[in-house]
Amino acid sequence: MAQQLINDTFLRALLREPTDYTPIWLMRQAGRYLPEYNATRGRAGSFLGLAQNPDYATEVTLQPLERYPLDAAILFSDILTIPDAMGLGLEFATGEGPKFARPVRSEDDVARLAVPDIDATLRYVTDAVSQIRRALTDAQGRQRVPLIGFSGSPWTLACYMVEGRGSDDFRTVKSMLYGRPDLMHRILDVNARAVTAYLNAQIEAGAQAVMIFDTWGGTLADGTYQRFSLHYIEQIVSQLKREHDGRRVPVITFTKGGGLWLEEIAASGVDAVGLDWTVNLGRARERVAGKVALQGNIDPSVLFAPPSTIRIEARAVLDSYGNYPGHVFNLGHGISQFTPPEHVAELVDEVHRHSRAIRATGQTQVPGAVSKT
Ligand code: CP3
């Protein structure tokens, strides 16, 4: 039987069921903008020391929930755990982004790639998932909020695997995509199988929703995006366990810069689509016509503004979506490390307050309804 959830608003919104208010969580909610995160990272010695130790990972996952009444927890980890488990040698030099010691460049490198044995190489992640679930559970055996598991998309992982690090123009990975599409498809196929096994392992360990981060999908050309990113996301989604422990496990996908392809992404089999801040949320809701829930999409830079502005902008996002089920409030991308933590409290409070007001004054929530305007 499913464990009792004190707050299941997030899961209900993902399934487009009516809720009393709009749930909110923030991409990268446990991170460097929080002094307590930096303190734990100091004790762990490094970001990888933090992510690879289930005790530390549990501690930092809960930190934002101690500060703010967020409606979901997200596993503390990184998308680059998969290529690391494939043997590419992940490093995080202080003050720099991620780097791989052995990037995938040649035909031989590609031939050597294989789906890692999740249990042998990524046990620290599934252990963290089970430990976080226990930490979210009170003395009566009730869980505070649901736990989200995640992975990178095959294409986004390939960007780091081939470039060997972050990139401004993705020259190396796109040269392979156009010059040797056969090699690129082979990488993406291995990645898709690895992501499927990884997300299913997280679901088995207790993740109650899973999210696929396609951070670099929006750098692709129309047509290329569908063949080199969305196709592999569809392959993963069709093979995920969609029910565990007596509950539906919703799947969210987020393609940054993917607004133009919203209808196609919504038809990929996912329960919810994450949107960045370039998209008009009300029009997006009409475009998906009740087929999926939407997650997003306030500009993370709004959090640098004074509290009164943060509240105005939060209301604008909620008003744009309107009084319909199927909205999970989030940022349009990860929270910046320069965000003042007290500004996050203002955002969370306004989303809860104003969405309750919309429910009280607006029309009745009809699942899947589409406005006439
Ligand atoms: O949302 C959460 O709170 C869960 C944690 C999470 C992290 N990374 C922790 C992290 C999640 C969901 C990610 C996903 C991730 N990682 C993505 C996709 C989402 C996105 O933001 O676009 C990508 C592209 C990565 C790869 C990655 N990891 C980069 C490029 C960097 C360095 C840049 C940066 O922001 O520092 C990381 C490091 C990283 N992952 C940090 C955190 C909290 C900062 C590391 C530190 O503490 O120094």
Tab-separated table of N, CA and C in Angstrom, residues 46-199:
chain	number	residue	atom	x	y	z
A	46	SER	N	33.944	18.619	-1.206
A	46	SER	CA	33.742	18.989	-2.609
A	46	SER	C	32.301	18.678	-2.998
A	47	PHE	N	31.914	19.140	-4.182
A	47	PHE	CA	30.565	18.840	-4.666
A	47	PHE	C	30.370	17.327	-4.847
A	48	LEU	N	31.369	16.662	-5.433
A	48	LEU	CA	31.218	15.214	-5.636
A	48	LEU	C	31.209	14.453	-4.320
A	49	GLY	N	32.007	14.925	-3.358
A	49	GLY	CA	32.005	14.313	-2.025
A	49	GLY	C	30.618	14.393	-1.400
A	50	LEU	N	29.948	15.484	-1.702
A	50	LEU	CA	28.587	15.707	-1.193
A	50	LEU	C	27.597	14.774	-1.897
A	51	ALA	N	27.658	14.781	-3.230
A	51	ALA	CA	26.676	14.037	-4.017
A	51	ALA	C	26.848	12.516	-3.873
A	52	GLN	N	28.076	12.070	-3.613
A	52	GLN	CA	28.318	10.617	-3.578
A	52	GLN	C	28.181	10.009	-2.190
A	53	ASN	N	27.849	10.847	-1.206
A	53	ASN	CA	27.667	10.343	0.157
A	53	ASN	C	26.192	10.487	0.542
A	54	PRO	N	25.472	9.370	0.690
A	54	PRO	CA	24.031	9.445	0.943
A	54	PRO	C	23.656	10.253	2.199
A	55	ASP	N	24.511	10.260	3.226
A	55	ASP	CA	24.207	11.065	4.423
A	55	ASP	C	24.207	12.554	4.094
A	56	TYR	N	25.250	12.991	3.397
A	56	TYR	CA	25.312	14.402	3.010
A	56	TYR	C	24.211	14.748	2.008
A	57	ALA	N	23.996	13.841	1.046
A	57	ALA	CA	22.972	14.105	0.026
A	57	ALA	C	21.598	14.268	0.685
A	58	THR	N	21.342	13.452	1.708
A	58	THR	CA	20.065	13.556	2.418
A	58	THR	C	19.985	14.889	3.161
A	59	GLU	N	21.074	15.229	3.828
A	59	GLU	CA	21.096	16.477	4.601
A	59	GLU	C	20.797	17.690	3.695
A	60	VAL	N	21.467	17.797	2.554
A	60	VAL	CA	21.251	18.980	1.723
A	60	VAL	C	19.911	18.940	0.980
A	61	THR	N	19.404	17.746	0.705
A	61	THR	CA	18.076	17.663	0.068
A	61	THR	C	17.021	18.299	0.971
A	62	LEU	N	17.176	18.082	2.288
A	62	LEU	CA	16.155	18.583	3.225
A	62	LEU	C	16.317	20.068	3.570
A	63	GLN	N	17.507	20.622	3.321
A	63	GLN	CA	17.751	22.019	3.735
A	63	GLN	C	16.728	23.031	3.204
A	64	PRO	N	16.437	23.050	1.899
A	64	PRO	CA	15.448	24.034	1.443
A	64	PRO	C	14.058	23.800	2.047
A	65	LEU	N	13.744	22.541	2.378
A	65	LEU	CA	12.421	22.245	2.964
A	65	LEU	C	12.331	22.714	4.415
A	66	GLU	N	13.465	22.843	5.078
A	66	GLU	CA	13.445	23.378	6.444
A	66	GLU	C	13.178	24.877	6.410
A	67	ARG	N	13.641	25.529	5.366
A	67	ARG	CA	13.488	26.979	5.265
A	67	ARG	C	12.145	27.416	4.697
A	68	TYR	N	11.672	26.687	3.700
A	68	TYR	CA	10.482	27.136	2.937
A	68	TYR	C	9.442	26.019	2.877
A	69	PRO	N	8.139	26.382	2.827
A	69	PRO	CA	7.104	25.337	2.699
A	69	PRO	C	6.953	24.837	1.258
A	70	LEU	N	8.031	24.289	0.707
A	70	LEU	CA	8.005	23.777	-0.667
A	70	LEU	C	7.162	22.511	-0.735
A	71	ASP	N	6.635	22.213	-1.906
A	71	ASP	CA	5.701	21.095	-2.054
A	71	ASP	C	6.344	19.820	-2.577
A	72	ALA	N	7.642	19.839	-2.824
A	72	ALA	CA	8.338	18.610	-3.238
A	72	ALA	C	9.800	18.716	-2.852
A	73	ALA	N	10.412	17.555	-2.645
A	73	ALA	CA	11.861	17.462	-2.453
A	73	ALA	C	12.430	16.912	-3.739
A	74	ILE	N	13.659	17.311	-4.096
A	74	ILE	CA	14.329	16.684	-5.245
A	74	ILE	C	15.643	16.098	-4.772
A	75	LEU	N	15.853	14.864	-5.177
A	75	LEU	CA	17.097	14.142	-4.893
A	75	LEU	C	18.284	15.061	-5.125
A	76	PHE	N	19.210	15.118	-4.188
A	76	PHE	CA	20.426	15.879	-4.439
A	76	PHE	C	21.424	14.988	-5.138
A	77	SER	N	21.729	15.329	-6.381
A	77	SER	CA	22.674	14.560	-7.187
A	77	SER	C	23.056	15.422	-8.372
A	78	ASP	N	23.451	14.820	-9.462
A	78	ASP	CA	23.745	15.575	-10.676
A	78	ASP	C	23.433	14.710	-11.883
A	79	ILE	N	23.197	15.345	-13.043
A	79	ILE	CA	22.920	14.551	-14.239
A	79	ILE	C	24.181	13.823	-14.733
A	80	LEU	N	25.358	14.290	-14.333
A	80	LEU	CA	26.595	13.729	-14.883
A	80	LEU	C	27.050	12.449	-14.187
A	81	THR	N	26.257	11.930	-13.251
A	81	THR	CA	26.578	10.665	-12.592
A	81	THR	C	26.604	9.519	-13.614
A	82	ILE	N	25.766	9.578	-14.641
A	82	ILE	CA	25.719	8.480	-15.629
A	82	ILE	C	27.014	8.413	-16.450
A	83	PRO	N	27.426	9.500	-17.117
A	83	PRO	CA	28.708	9.399	-17.832
A	83	PRO	C	29.881	9.076	-16.905
A	84	ASP	N	29.812	9.504	-15.651
A	84	ASP	CA	30.868	9.137	-14.711
A	84	ASP	C	30.864	7.620	-14.512
A	85	ALA	N	29.656	7.054	-14.353
A	85	ALA	CA	29.554	5.592	-14.171
A	85	ALA	C	29.984	4.841	-15.429
A	86	MET	N	29.960	5.517	-16.595
A	86	MET	CA	30.424	4.886	-17.836
A	86	MET	C	31.950	4.921	-17.937
A	87	GLY	N	32.597	5.551	-16.954
A	87	GLY	CA	34.056	5.541	-16.913
A	87	GLY	C	34.738	6.752	-17.515
A	88	LEU	N	33.980	7.863	-17.732
A	88	LEU	CA	34.590	9.021	-18.391
A	88	LEU	C	35.391	9.913	-17.436
A	89	GLY	N	35.294	9.654	-16.131
A	89	GLY	CA	36.146	10.396	-15.194
A	89	GLY	C	35.682	11.823	-14.948
A	90	LEU	N	34.624	11.980	-14.169
A	90	LEU	CA	34.063	13.307	-13.879
A	90	LEU	C	34.895	14.032	-12.817
A	91	GLU	N	35.158	15.304	-13.093
A	91	GLU	CA	35.859	16.149	-12.107
A	91	GLU	C	35.144	17.488	-12.038
A	92	PHE	N	35.134	18.062	-10.850
A	92	PHE	CA	34.647	19.441	-10.690
A	92	PHE	C	35.793	20.243	-10.085
A	93	ALA	N	36.504	21.007	-10.899
A	93	ALA	CA	37.556	21.871	-10.353
A	93	ALA	C	36.864	23.062	-9.696
A	94	THR	N	37.372	23.503	-8.532
A	94	THR	CA	36.720	24.601	-7.803
A	94	THR	C	36.596	25.837	-8.689
A	95	GLY	N	35.404	26.405	-8.652
A	95	GLY	CA	35.156	27.629	-9.420
A	95	GLY	C	34.947	27.380	-10.906
A	96	GLU	N	35.054	26.130	-11.350
A	96	GLU	CA	34.806	25.820	-12.758
A	96	GLU	C	33.632	24.864	-12.863
A	97	GLY	N	33.165	24.636	-14.051
A	97	GLY	CA	32.088	23.678	-14.260
A	97	GLY	C	32.631	22.251	-14.292
A	98	PRO	N	31.783	21.295	-14.673
A	98	PRO	CA	32.209	19.898	-14.746
A	98	PRO	C	33.183	19.656	-15.901
A	99	LYS	N	33.999	18.637	-15.753
A	99	LYS	CA	34.986	18.272	-16.779
A	99	LYS	C	35.140	16.756	-16.799
A	100	PHE	N	35.284	16.176	-18.004
A	100	PHE	CA	35.558	14.745	-18.097
A	100	PHE	C	37.002	14.517	-18.519
A	101	ALA	N	37.674	13.599	-17.805
A	101	ALA	CA	39.069	13.271	-18.124
A	101	ALA	C	39.160	12.539	-19.463
A	102	ARG	N	38.134	11.716	-19.779
A	102	ARG	CA	38.171	10.915	-21.009
A	102	ARG	C	36.921	11.158	-21.851
A	103	PRO	N	36.853	12.308	-22.560
A	103	PRO	CA	35.657	12.573	-23.381
A	103	PRO	C	35.530	11.574	-24.535
A	104	VAL	N	34.324	11.485	-25.079
A	104	VAL	CA	34.038	10.530	-26.157
A	104	VAL	C	34.230	11.243	-27.494
A	105	ARG	N	35.319	10.932	-28.199
A	105	ARG	CA	35.636	11.655	-29.432
A	105	ARG	C	35.747	10.746	-30.652
A	106	SER	N	36.382	9.595	-30.492
A	106	SER	CA	36.691	8.760	-31.660
A	106	SER	C	35.670	7.630	-31.806
A	107	GLU	N	35.742	6.968	-32.957
A	107	GLU	CA	34.892	5.818	-33.206
A	107	GLU	C	35.114	4.737	-32.138
A	108	ASP	N	36.396	4.567	-31.716
A	108	ASP	CA	36.714	3.583	-30.670
A	108	ASP	C	36.089	3.971	-29.340
A	109	ASP	N	36.169	5.271	-29.005
A	109	ASP	CA	35.546	5.743	-27.746
A	109	ASP	C	34.057	5.388	-27.743
A	110	VAL	N	33.412	5.621	-28.874
A	110	VAL	CA	31.968	5.354	-28.974
A	110	VAL	C	31.709	3.854	-28.853
A	111	ALA	N	32.536	3.057	-29.522
A	111	ALA	CA	32.347	1.591	-29.490
A	111	ALA	C	32.490	1.047	-28.073
A	112	ARG	N	33.343	1.678	-27.285
A	112	ARG	CA	33.571	1.199	-25.906
A	112	ARG	C	32.431	1.536	-24.944
A	113	LEU	N	31.579	2.504	-25.321
A	113	LEU	CA	30.512	2.932	-24.399
A	113	LEU	C	29.533	1.793	-24.125
A	114	ALA	N	29.137	1.653	-22.870
A	114	ALA	CA	28.146	0.623	-22.530
A	114	ALA	C	27.261	1.132	-21.398
A	115	VAL	N	26.078	0.563	-21.304
A	115	VAL	CA	25.166	0.901	-20.213
A	115	VAL	C	25.800	0.412	-18.907
A	116	PRO	N	25.997	1.314	-17.937
A	116	PRO	CA	26.627	0.853	-16.698
A	116	PRO	C	25.686	-0.018	-15.875
A	117	ASP	N	26.285	-0.884	-15.054
A	117	ASP	CA	25.510	-1.681	-14.099
A	117	ASP	C	25.123	-0.725	-12.964
A	118	ILE	N	23.838	-0.341	-12.941
A	118	ILE	CA	23.391	0.708	-12.015
A	118	ILE	C	23.674	0.304	-10.563
A	119	ASP	N	23.400	-0.950	-10.265
A	119	ASP	CA	23.554	-1.388	-8.882
A	119	ASP	C	25.016	-1.335	-8.437
A	120	ALA	N	25.910	-1.610	-9.369
A	120	ALA	CA	27.333	-1.625	-9.011
A	120	ALA	C	27.934	-0.227	-8.994
A	121	THR	N	27.476	0.663	-9.901
A	121	THR	CA	28.172	1.951	-10.049
A	121	THR	C	27.403	3.130	-9.461
A	122	LEU	N	26.090	3.024	-9.383
A	122	LEU	CA	25.303	4.186	-8.950
A	122	LEU	C	24.485	3.877	-7.704
A	123	ARG	N	24.969	2.930	-6.939
A	123	ARG	CA	24.322	2.544	-5.700
A	123	ARG	C	24.192	3.732	-4.740
A	124	TYR	N	25.192	4.649	-4.772
A	124	TYR	CA	25.130	5.801	-3.868
A	124	TYR	C	23.902	6.674	-4.155
A	125	VAL	N	23.422	6.629	-5.413
A	125	VAL	CA	22.236	7.427	-5.767
A	125	VAL	C	20.957	6.741	-5.246
A	126	THR	N	20.829	5.445	-5.504
A	126	THR	CA	19.608	4.757	-5.035
A	126	THR	C	19.590	4.682	-3.506
A	127	ASP	N	20.778	4.561	-2.888
A	127	ASP	CA	20.830	4.603	-1.417
A	127	ASP	C	20.363	5.973	-0.912
A	128	ALA	N	20.788	7.029	-1.595
A	128	ALA	CA	20.359	8.378	-1.186
A	128	ALA	C	18.835	8.497	-1.309
A	129	VAL	N	18.273	7.957	-2.395
A	129	VAL	CA	16.814	8.031	-2.574
A	129	VAL	C	16.101	7.371	-1.390
A	130	SER	N	16.511	6.153	-1.019
A	130	SER	CA	15.810	5.483	0.098
A	130	SER	C	16.022	6.234	1.402
A	131	GLN	N	17.225	6.755	1.581
A	131	GLN	CA	17.501	7.466	2.832
A	131	GLN	C	16.706	8.782	2.929
A	132	ILE	N	16.579	9.482	1.792
A	132	ILE	CA	15.799	10.726	1.791
A	132	ILE	C	14.325	10.419	2.090
A	133	ARG	N	13.811	9.336	1.487
A	133	ARG	CA	12.415	8.947	1.781
A	133	ARG	C	12.216	8.739	3.285
A	134	ARG	N	13.173	8.062	3.937
A	134	ARG	CA	13.044	7.845	5.386
A	134	ARG	C	13.107	9.170	6.134
A	135	ALA	N	13.991	10.066	5.703
A	135	ALA	CA	14.150	11.349	6.387
A	135	ALA	C	12.912	12.247	6.210
A	136	LEU	N	12.150	12.006	5.140
A	136	LEU	CA	10.936	12.812	4.902
A	136	LEU	C	9.740	12.269	5.701
A	137	THR	N	9.941	11.135	6.370
A	137	THR	CA	8.844	10.451	7.057
A	137	THR	C	8.841	10.785	8.546
A	138	ASP	N	7.666	11.123	9.082
A	138	ASP	CA	7.574	11.495	10.507
A	138	ASP	C	7.375	10.263	11.395
A	139	ALA	N	7.247	10.505	12.701
A	139	ALA	CA	7.164	9.408	13.674
A	139	ALA	C	5.913	8.548	13.451
A	140	GLN	N	4.875	9.124	12.847
A	140	GLN	CA	3.639	8.365	12.576
A	140	GLN	C	3.723	7.618	11.231
A	141	GLY	N	4.873	7.688	10.595
A	141	GLY	CA	5.030	6.990	9.322
A	141	GLY	C	4.459	7.749	8.134
A	142	ARG	N	4.168	9.036	8.330
A	142	ARG	CA	3.620	9.828	7.217
A	142	ARG	C	4.722	10.665	6.587
A	143	GLN	N	4.643	10.776	5.233
A	143	GLN	CA	5.684	11.491	4.501
A	143	GLN	C	5.271	12.950	4.274
A	144	ARG	N	6.222	13.879	4.499
A	144	ARG	CA	5.891	15.317	4.385
A	144	ARG	C	5.493	15.725	2.970
A	145	VAL	N	6.410	15.492	2.023
A	145	VAL	CA	6.174	15.861	0.613
A	145	VAL	C	6.780	14.766	-0.267
A	146	PRO	N	6.356	14.672	-1.527
A	146	PRO	CA	6.917	13.649	-2.414
A	146	PRO	C	8.377	13.950	-2.781
A	147	LEU	N	9.076	12.898	-3.203
A	147	LEU	CA	10.474	13.009	-3.619
A	147	LEU	C	10.591	12.816	-5.134
A	148	ILE	N	11.278	13.760	-5.783
A	148	ILE	CA	11.500	13.703	-7.233
A	148	ILE	C	12.874	13.086	-7.509
A	149	GLY	N	12.927	12.137	-8.437
A	149	GLY	CA	14.199	11.638	-8.936
A	149	GLY	C	14.459	12.288	-10.290
A	150	PHE	N	15.663	12.206	-10.833
A	150	PHE	CA	15.910	12.856	-12.120
A	150	PHE	C	17.102	12.255	-12.854
A	151	SER	N	17.179	12.660	-14.111
A	151	SER	CA	18.304	12.291	-14.964
A	151	SER	C	18.451	13.362	-16.038
A	152	GLY	N	19.596	13.387	-16.714
A	152	GLY	CA	19.738	14.223	-17.896
A	152	GLY	C	19.106	13.500	-19.077
A	153	SER	N	18.813	14.229	-20.152
A	153	SER	CA	18.321	13.580	-21.375
A	153	SER	C	19.531	12.996	-22.109
A	154	PRO	N	19.300	12.017	-22.985
A	154	PRO	CA	20.422	11.456	-23.751
A	154	PRO	C	21.222	12.531	-24.493
A	155	TRP	N	20.550	13.480	-25.127
A	155	TRP	CA	21.266	14.517	-25.869
A	155	TRP	C	22.083	15.415	-24.935
A	156	THR	N	21.480	15.870	-23.836
A	156	THR	CA	22.195	16.759	-22.908
A	156	THR	C	23.403	16.041	-22.311
A	157	LEU	N	23.253	14.763	-21.985
A	157	LEU	CA	24.402	13.995	-21.487
A	157	LEU	C	25.476	13.902	-22.574
A	158	ALA	N	25.042	13.657	-23.825
A	158	ALA	CA	26.005	13.542	-24.928
A	158	ALA	C	26.793	14.844	-25.105
A	159	CYS	N	26.142	15.982	-24.887
A	159	CYS	CA	26.845	17.272	-25.009
A	159	CYS	C	28.071	17.296	-24.100
A	160	TYR	N	27.890	16.878	-22.838
A	160	TYR	CA	29.021	16.881	-21.900
A	160	TYR	C	30.006	15.759	-22.215
A	161	MET	N	29.492	14.606	-22.658
A	161	MET	CA	30.373	13.460	-22.919
A	161	MET	C	31.314	13.736	-24.091
A	162	VAL	N	30.796	14.413	-25.126
A	162	VAL	CA	31.604	14.656	-26.323
A	162	VAL	C	32.448	15.928	-26.165
A	163	GLU	N	31.838	17.000	-25.654
A	163	GLU	CA	32.621	18.227	-25.443
A	163	GLU	C	33.653	18.023	-24.333
A	164	GLY	N	33.312	17.178	-23.365
A	164	GLY	CA	34.206	16.972	-22.222
A	164	GLY	C	34.014	18.005	-21.139
A	165	ARG	N	33.172	18.978	-21.388
A	165	ARG	CA	32.883	20.074	-20.444
A	165	ARG	C	31.716	20.887	-20.998
A	166	GLY	N	31.326	21.942	-20.311
A	166	GLY	CA	30.297	22.839	-20.826
A	166	GLY	C	30.810	23.522	-22.088
A	167	SER	N	29.917	24.115	-22.864
A	167	SER	CA	30.350	24.753	-24.107
A	167	SER	C	29.437	25.919	-24.455
A	168	ASP	N	29.994	26.895	-25.205
A	168	ASP	CA	29.170	28.022	-25.656
A	168	ASP	C	28.519	27.714	-26.990
A	169	ASP	N	29.206	26.951	-27.832
A	169	ASP	CA	28.693	26.740	-29.187
A	169	ASP	C	28.473	25.261	-29.548
A	170	PHE	N	28.879	24.336	-28.673
A	170	PHE	CA	28.683	22.901	-28.903
A	170	PHE	C	29.287	22.448	-30.236
A	171	ARG	N	30.439	23.040	-30.550
A	171	ARG	CA	31.065	22.774	-31.848
A	171	ARG	C	31.438	21.300	-32.014
A	172	THR	N	32.048	20.709	-30.981
A	172	THR	CA	32.524	19.324	-31.106
A	172	THR	C	31.359	18.349	-31.234
A	173	VAL	N	30.372	18.517	-30.359
A	173	VAL	CA	29.257	17.557	-30.377
A	173	VAL	C	28.403	17.732	-31.633
A	174	LYS	N	28.241	18.986	-32.108
A	174	LYS	CA	27.448	19.186	-33.325
A	174	LYS	C	28.232	18.758	-34.564
A	175	SER	N	29.556	18.853	-34.517
A	175	SER	CA	30.341	18.335	-35.647
A	175	SER	C	30.114	16.840	-35.781
A	176	MET	N	30.071	16.149	-34.653
A	176	MET	CA	29.818	14.711	-34.717
A	176	MET	C	28.383	14.440	-35.193
A	177	LEU	N	27.435	15.228	-34.671
A	177	LEU	CA	26.026	15.018	-35.049
A	177	LEU	C	25.838	15.123	-36.570
A	178	TYR	N	26.437	16.172	-37.174
A	178	TYR	CA	26.246	16.345	-38.623
A	178	TYR	C	27.223	15.509	-39.446
A	179	GLY	N	28.458	15.309	-38.910
A	179	GLY	CA	29.492	14.607	-39.673
A	179	GLY	C	29.393	13.090	-39.573
A	180	ARG	N	29.066	12.612	-38.371
A	180	ARG	CA	28.953	11.165	-38.150
A	180	ARG	C	27.668	10.862	-37.378
A	181	PRO	N	26.515	11.109	-38.014
A	181	PRO	CA	25.252	10.870	-37.291
A	181	PRO	C	25.135	9.438	-36.766
A	182	ASP	N	25.797	8.486	-37.431
A	182	ASP	CA	25.737	7.095	-36.963
A	182	ASP	C	26.353	6.976	-35.568
A	183	LEU	N	27.511	7.652	-35.361
A	183	LEU	CA	28.151	7.606	-34.047
A	183	LEU	C	27.281	8.301	-33.007
A	184	MET	N	26.716	9.440	-33.398
A	184	MET	CA	25.873	10.180	-32.449
A	184	MET	C	24.655	9.342	-32.042
A	185	HIS	N	24.034	8.675	-33.021
A	185	HIS	CA	22.876	7.839	-32.667
A	185	HIS	C	23.283	6.681	-31.742
A	186	ARG	N	24.479	6.169	-31.941
A	186	ARG	CA	24.935	5.060	-31.077
A	186	ARG	C	25.113	5.572	-29.626
A	187	ILE	N	25.700	6.773	-29.455
A	187	ILE	CA	25.855	7.353	-28.111
A	187	ILE	C	24.475	7.565	-27.484
A	188	LEU	N	23.562	8.138	-28.279
A	188	LEU	CA	22.236	8.462	-27.749
A	188	LEU	C	21.468	7.194	-27.375
A	189	ASP	N	21.664	6.137	-28.135
A	189	ASP	CA	20.981	4.877	-27.826
A	189	ASP	C	21.502	4.287	-26.507
A	190	VAL	N	22.825	4.300	-26.333
A	190	VAL	CA	23.388	3.809	-25.065
A	190	VAL	C	22.877	4.690	-23.915
A	191	ASN	N	22.913	6.004	-24.119
A	191	ASN	CA	22.439	6.914	-23.066
A	191	ASN	C	20.973	6.659	-22.719
A	192	ALA	N	20.148	6.458	-23.738
A	192	ALA	CA	18.714	6.257	-23.479
A	192	ALA	C	18.503	4.989	-22.656
A	193	ARG	N	19.258	3.934	-22.980
A	193	ARG	CA	19.099	2.698	-22.207
A	193	ARG	C	19.615	2.880	-20.782
A	194	ALA	N	20.702	3.647	-20.632
A	194	ALA	CA	21.249	3.902	-19.295
A	194	ALA	C	20.270	4.749	-18.466
A	195	VAL	N	19.709	5.796	-19.076
A	195	VAL	CA	18.774	6.665	-18.356
A	195	VAL	C	17.534	5.872	-17.930
A	196	THR	N	17.046	5.003	-18.810
A	196	THR	CA	15.874	4.185	-18.477
A	196	THR	C	16.153	3.328	-17.246
A	197	ALA	N	17.301	2.635	-17.248
A	197	ALA	CA	17.638	1.768	-16.116
A	197	ALA	C	17.836	2.602	-14.845
A	198	TYR	N	18.461	3.755	-15.008
A	198	TYR	CA	18.763	4.626	-13.866
A	198	TYR	C	17.475	5.169	-13.233
A	199	LEU	N	16.571	5.665	-14.081
A	199	LEU	CA	15.315	6.214	-13.536
A	199	LEU	C	14.455	5.106	-12.939
